[in-house]
mmCIF file of C-alpha atoms in Angstrom:
data_model
loop_
_atom_site.group_PDB
_atom_site.id
_atom_site.type_symbol
_atom_site.label_atom_id
_atom_site.label_comp_id
_atom_site.label_asym_id
_atom_site.label_seq_id
_atom_site.Cartn_x
_atom_site.Cartn_y
_atom_site.Cartn_z
ATOM 1 C CA MET P 1 102.270 90.882 88.001
ATOM 2 C CA LYS P 2 105.144 93.458 88.289
ATOM 3 C CA ILE P 3 103.978 96.983 88.418
ATOM 4 C CA ASN P 4 106.880 99.549 87.272
ATOM 5 C CA LYS P 5 104.857 103.318 87.192
ATOM 6 C CA LEU P 6 101.706 105.022 87.776
ATOM 7 C CA ARG P 7 101.422 108.537 86.581
ATOM 8 C CA LEU P 8 97.844 110.403 88.110
ATOM 9 C CA ARG P 9 96.536 114.047 86.861
ATOM 10 C CA GLY P 10 93.437 115.611 88.318
ATOM 11 C CA PHE P 11 92.956 113.164 90.655
ATOM 12 C CA ILE P 12 91.084 114.656 93.722
ATOM 13 C CA GLY P 13 92.192 112.565 96.406
ATOM 14 C CA VAL P 14 95.781 113.265 95.282
ATOM 15 C CA LYS P 15 95.098 117.412 95.270
ATOM 16 C CA ARG P 16 92.877 116.554 98.398
ATOM 17 C CA GLY P 17 95.630 114.671 100.513
ATOM 18 C CA ILE P 18 99.264 116.417 98.475
ATOM 19 C CA GLY P 19 97.775 119.880 96.353
ATOM 20 C CA LEU P 20 99.353 118.262 93.151
ATOM 21 C CA ASP P 21 98.015 117.988 90.341
ATOM 22 C CA GLU P 22 99.478 115.370 88.801
ATOM 23 C CA ILE P 23 101.742 112.633 90.879
ATOM 24 C CA GLU P 24 103.938 110.192 89.004
ATOM 25 C CA VAL P 25 105.401 106.686 91.329
ATOM 26 C CA ASP P 26 108.090 105.310 89.727
ATOM 27 C CA PHE P 27 108.227 101.138 91.130
ATOM 28 C CA GLY P 28 111.498 100.096 89.536
ATOM 29 C CA ILE P 29 113.323 99.530 92.400
ATOM 30 C CA THR P 30 114.376 95.931 94.107
ATOM 31 C CA GLY P 31 113.107 95.811 97.335
ATOM 32 C CA LEU P 32 110.121 96.620 99.139
ATOM 33 C CA SER P 33 108.122 99.642 98.594
ATOM 34 C CA ALA P 34 105.737 101.111 101.319
ATOM 35 C CA PHE P 35 103.895 104.361 101.791
ATOM 36 C CA GLU P 36 103.517 105.915 104.759
ATOM 37 C CA GLY P 37 101.966 109.455 105.557
ATOM 38 C CA PRO P 38 98.458 110.698 107.960
ATOM 39 C CA ASN P 39 94.905 110.254 107.232
ATOM 40 C CA GLY P 40 93.963 111.754 103.635
ATOM 41 C CA SER P 41 97.545 111.919 102.353
ATOM 42 C CA SER P 42 96.467 110.836 98.762
ATOM 43 C CA LYS P 43 97.783 107.062 99.815
ATOM 44 C CA SER P 44 94.387 105.227 99.467
ATOM 45 C CA THR P 45 94.185 107.026 96.160
ATOM 46 C CA ILE P 46 97.601 106.023 94.573
ATOM 47 C CA LEU P 47 97.004 101.622 95.940
ATOM 48 C CA GLU P 48 93.296 101.574 94.323
ATOM 49 C CA CYS P 49 94.867 103.474 90.881
ATOM 50 C CA LEU P 50 97.514 99.935 91.239
ATOM 51 C CA THR P 51 95.805 98.424 88.486
ATOM 52 C CA PRO P 52 94.992 98.653 84.793
ATOM 53 C CA TYR P 53 91.494 98.647 85.777
ATOM 54 C CA ASN P 54 89.157 102.082 84.456
ATOM 55 C CA VAL P 55 86.992 102.235 88.009
ATOM 56 C CA LEU P 56 88.287 102.025 91.589
ATOM 57 C CA ALA P 57 87.558 98.743 94.002
ATOM 58 C CA SER P 58 86.582 100.826 96.790
ATOM 59 C CA ARG P 59 85.058 103.967 95.276
ATOM 60 C CA ASP P 60 81.570 103.682 93.482
ATOM 61 C CA GLY P 61 81.498 105.100 90.045
ATOM 62 C CA SER P 62 83.271 105.780 86.916
ATOM 63 C CA LEU P 63 86.470 107.425 86.876
ATOM 64 C CA PHE P 64 85.629 110.893 86.196
ATOM 65 C CA ARG P 65 83.530 111.288 89.854
ATOM 66 C CA HIS P 66 87.232 110.863 90.852
ATOM 67 C CA CYS P 67 88.908 113.092 88.386
ATOM 68 C CA TYR P 68 89.141 117.369 88.805
ATOM 69 C CA MET P 69 90.175 118.133 85.639
ATOM 70 C CA ARG P 70 88.590 118.006 81.345
ATOM 71 C CA ASN P 71 91.928 116.439 81.009
ATOM 72 C CA SER P 72 92.520 114.606 84.002
ATOM 73 C CA GLU P 73 95.621 111.152 83.564
ATOM 74 C CA LYS P 74 96.318 107.856 84.609
ATOM 75 C CA GLU P 75 98.909 105.554 83.117
ATOM 76 C CA PHE P 76 99.863 103.086 84.507
ATOM 77 C CA SER P 77 102.781 101.005 83.619
ATOM 78 C CA PHE P 78 103.257 97.048 83.683
ATOM 79 C CA SER P 79 104.712 93.369 83.214
ATOM 80 C CA TYR P 80 102.673 90.343 83.359
ATOM 81 C CA ALA P 81 103.598 87.256 81.060
ATOM 82 C CA GLY P 82 106.448 88.275 79.008
ATOM 83 C CA HIS P 83 105.300 91.501 78.398
ATOM 84 C CA GLU P 84 105.751 94.973 78.762
ATOM 85 C CA TYR P 85 101.965 97.009 79.310
ATOM 86 C CA ARG P 86 101.579 100.541 79.372
ATOM 87 C CA THR P 87 97.545 101.685 80.210
ATOM 88 C CA LEU P 88 96.782 105.087 79.706
ATOM 89 C CA ILE P 89 92.561 106.817 80.172
ATOM 90 C CA LYS P 90 91.843 110.083 79.427
ATOM 91 C CA ILE P 91 89.203 110.752 81.639
ATOM 92 C CA ASP P 92 87.292 114.147 80.976
ATOM 93 C CA SER P 93 85.152 114.798 84.187
ATOM 94 C CA GLN P 94 83.384 116.976 82.894
ATOM 95 C CA ALA P 95 81.849 115.537 79.836
ATOM 96 C CA GLU P 96 82.279 112.352 81.967
ATOM 97 C CA ARG P 97 84.064 110.629 79.683
ATOM 98 C CA GLN P 98 86.866 108.678 79.171
ATOM 99 C CA GLU P 99 89.044 107.376 76.784
ATOM 100 C CA GLY P 100 91.005 104.766 77.210
ATOM 101 C CA PHE P 101 94.579 103.189 75.200
ATOM 102 C CA ILE P 102 96.749 100.283 75.441
ATOM 103 C CA TRP P 103 100.314 98.797 74.190
ATOM 104 C CA ARG P 104 101.276 95.829 74.211
ATOM 105 C CA ASP P 105 105.580 95.830 74.090
ATOM 106 C CA GLY P 106 105.174 99.059 72.092
ATOM 107 C CA VAL P 107 101.913 97.950 69.415
ATOM 108 C CA SER P 108 99.234 99.775 70.499
ATOM 109 C CA GLU P 109 96.088 97.469 71.601
ATOM 110 C CA ILE P 110 93.299 99.649 71.854
ATOM 111 C CA ASN P 111 93.053 102.958 70.532
ATOM 112 C CA GLY P 112 90.500 104.898 72.369
ATOM 113 C CA LYS P 113 87.208 102.843 72.528
ATOM 114 C CA ILE P 114 86.233 102.775 76.417
ATOM 115 C CA SER P 115 84.703 99.469 76.222
ATOM 116 C CA GLU P 116 87.170 97.727 74.408
ATOM 117 C CA TYR P 117 89.736 99.056 76.700
ATOM 118 C CA ALA P 118 87.574 97.169 79.646
ATOM 119 C CA LYS P 119 87.522 94.353 77.567
ATOM 120 C CA TYR P 120 90.804 93.668 77.368
ATOM 121 C CA VAL P 121 91.679 93.985 80.327
ATOM 122 C CA LYS P 122 88.908 91.799 81.937
ATOM 123 C CA ASN P 123 89.552 89.161 79.099
ATOM 124 C CA LEU P 124 93.347 89.697 80.366
ATOM 125 C CA PHE P 125 92.818 90.306 84.045
ATOM 126 C CA GLY P 126 89.182 88.539 84.512
ATOM 127 C CA SER P 127 86.330 90.936 86.383
ATOM 128 C CA PRO P 128 87.098 93.746 88.429
ATOM 129 C CA GLU P 129 85.476 92.388 90.706
ATOM 130 C CA LEU P 130 87.405 89.445 91.045
ATOM 131 C CA PHE P 131 90.826 90.616 90.750
ATOM 132 C CA TYR P 132 89.757 92.856 93.792
ATOM 133 C CA ASN P 133 89.340 89.905 95.687
ATOM 134 C CA SER P 134 91.130 88.277 95.503
#
C-alpha cells in the first residue's frame, strides 16, 4: 500500500495535541516522511489513522469514541494493487454512529453502510488484528 493523503476532522487527539479541529497530511512526496514533536502533539493519532480500518490499533472502541464533533471525518487515500482508493468515514460522536464510503479508481464501491465498509476493507487487507500485527 502506498499512502497518499489523510484528512481528520473532529479527532480528540488532534484537538488536544495541536488545537486544531481539522488536519490534512499529504504524503504525495518522494522520500522519507517523519513525524517529530513532543508527547501529546498528535503523532500517534495521525499514525493510527493511516489505515482504511474504522478502528484504531491501540485504542479500544469505535472511532466515535475518539471524536468530539457530530460531523467528524476520517478521509484516507492510498494506492494498492494497481488501484487508487479513497475512503471516507463520517462519524457522529454524539449519536455514536458511523457511515463508510469507498471509491476505487473514482467509482463508488461502498455507499454508507459501515458494516459493508468494514467487510470490504477486511476482504482487501484481512482483519484489523492481522493487519496491525503484521
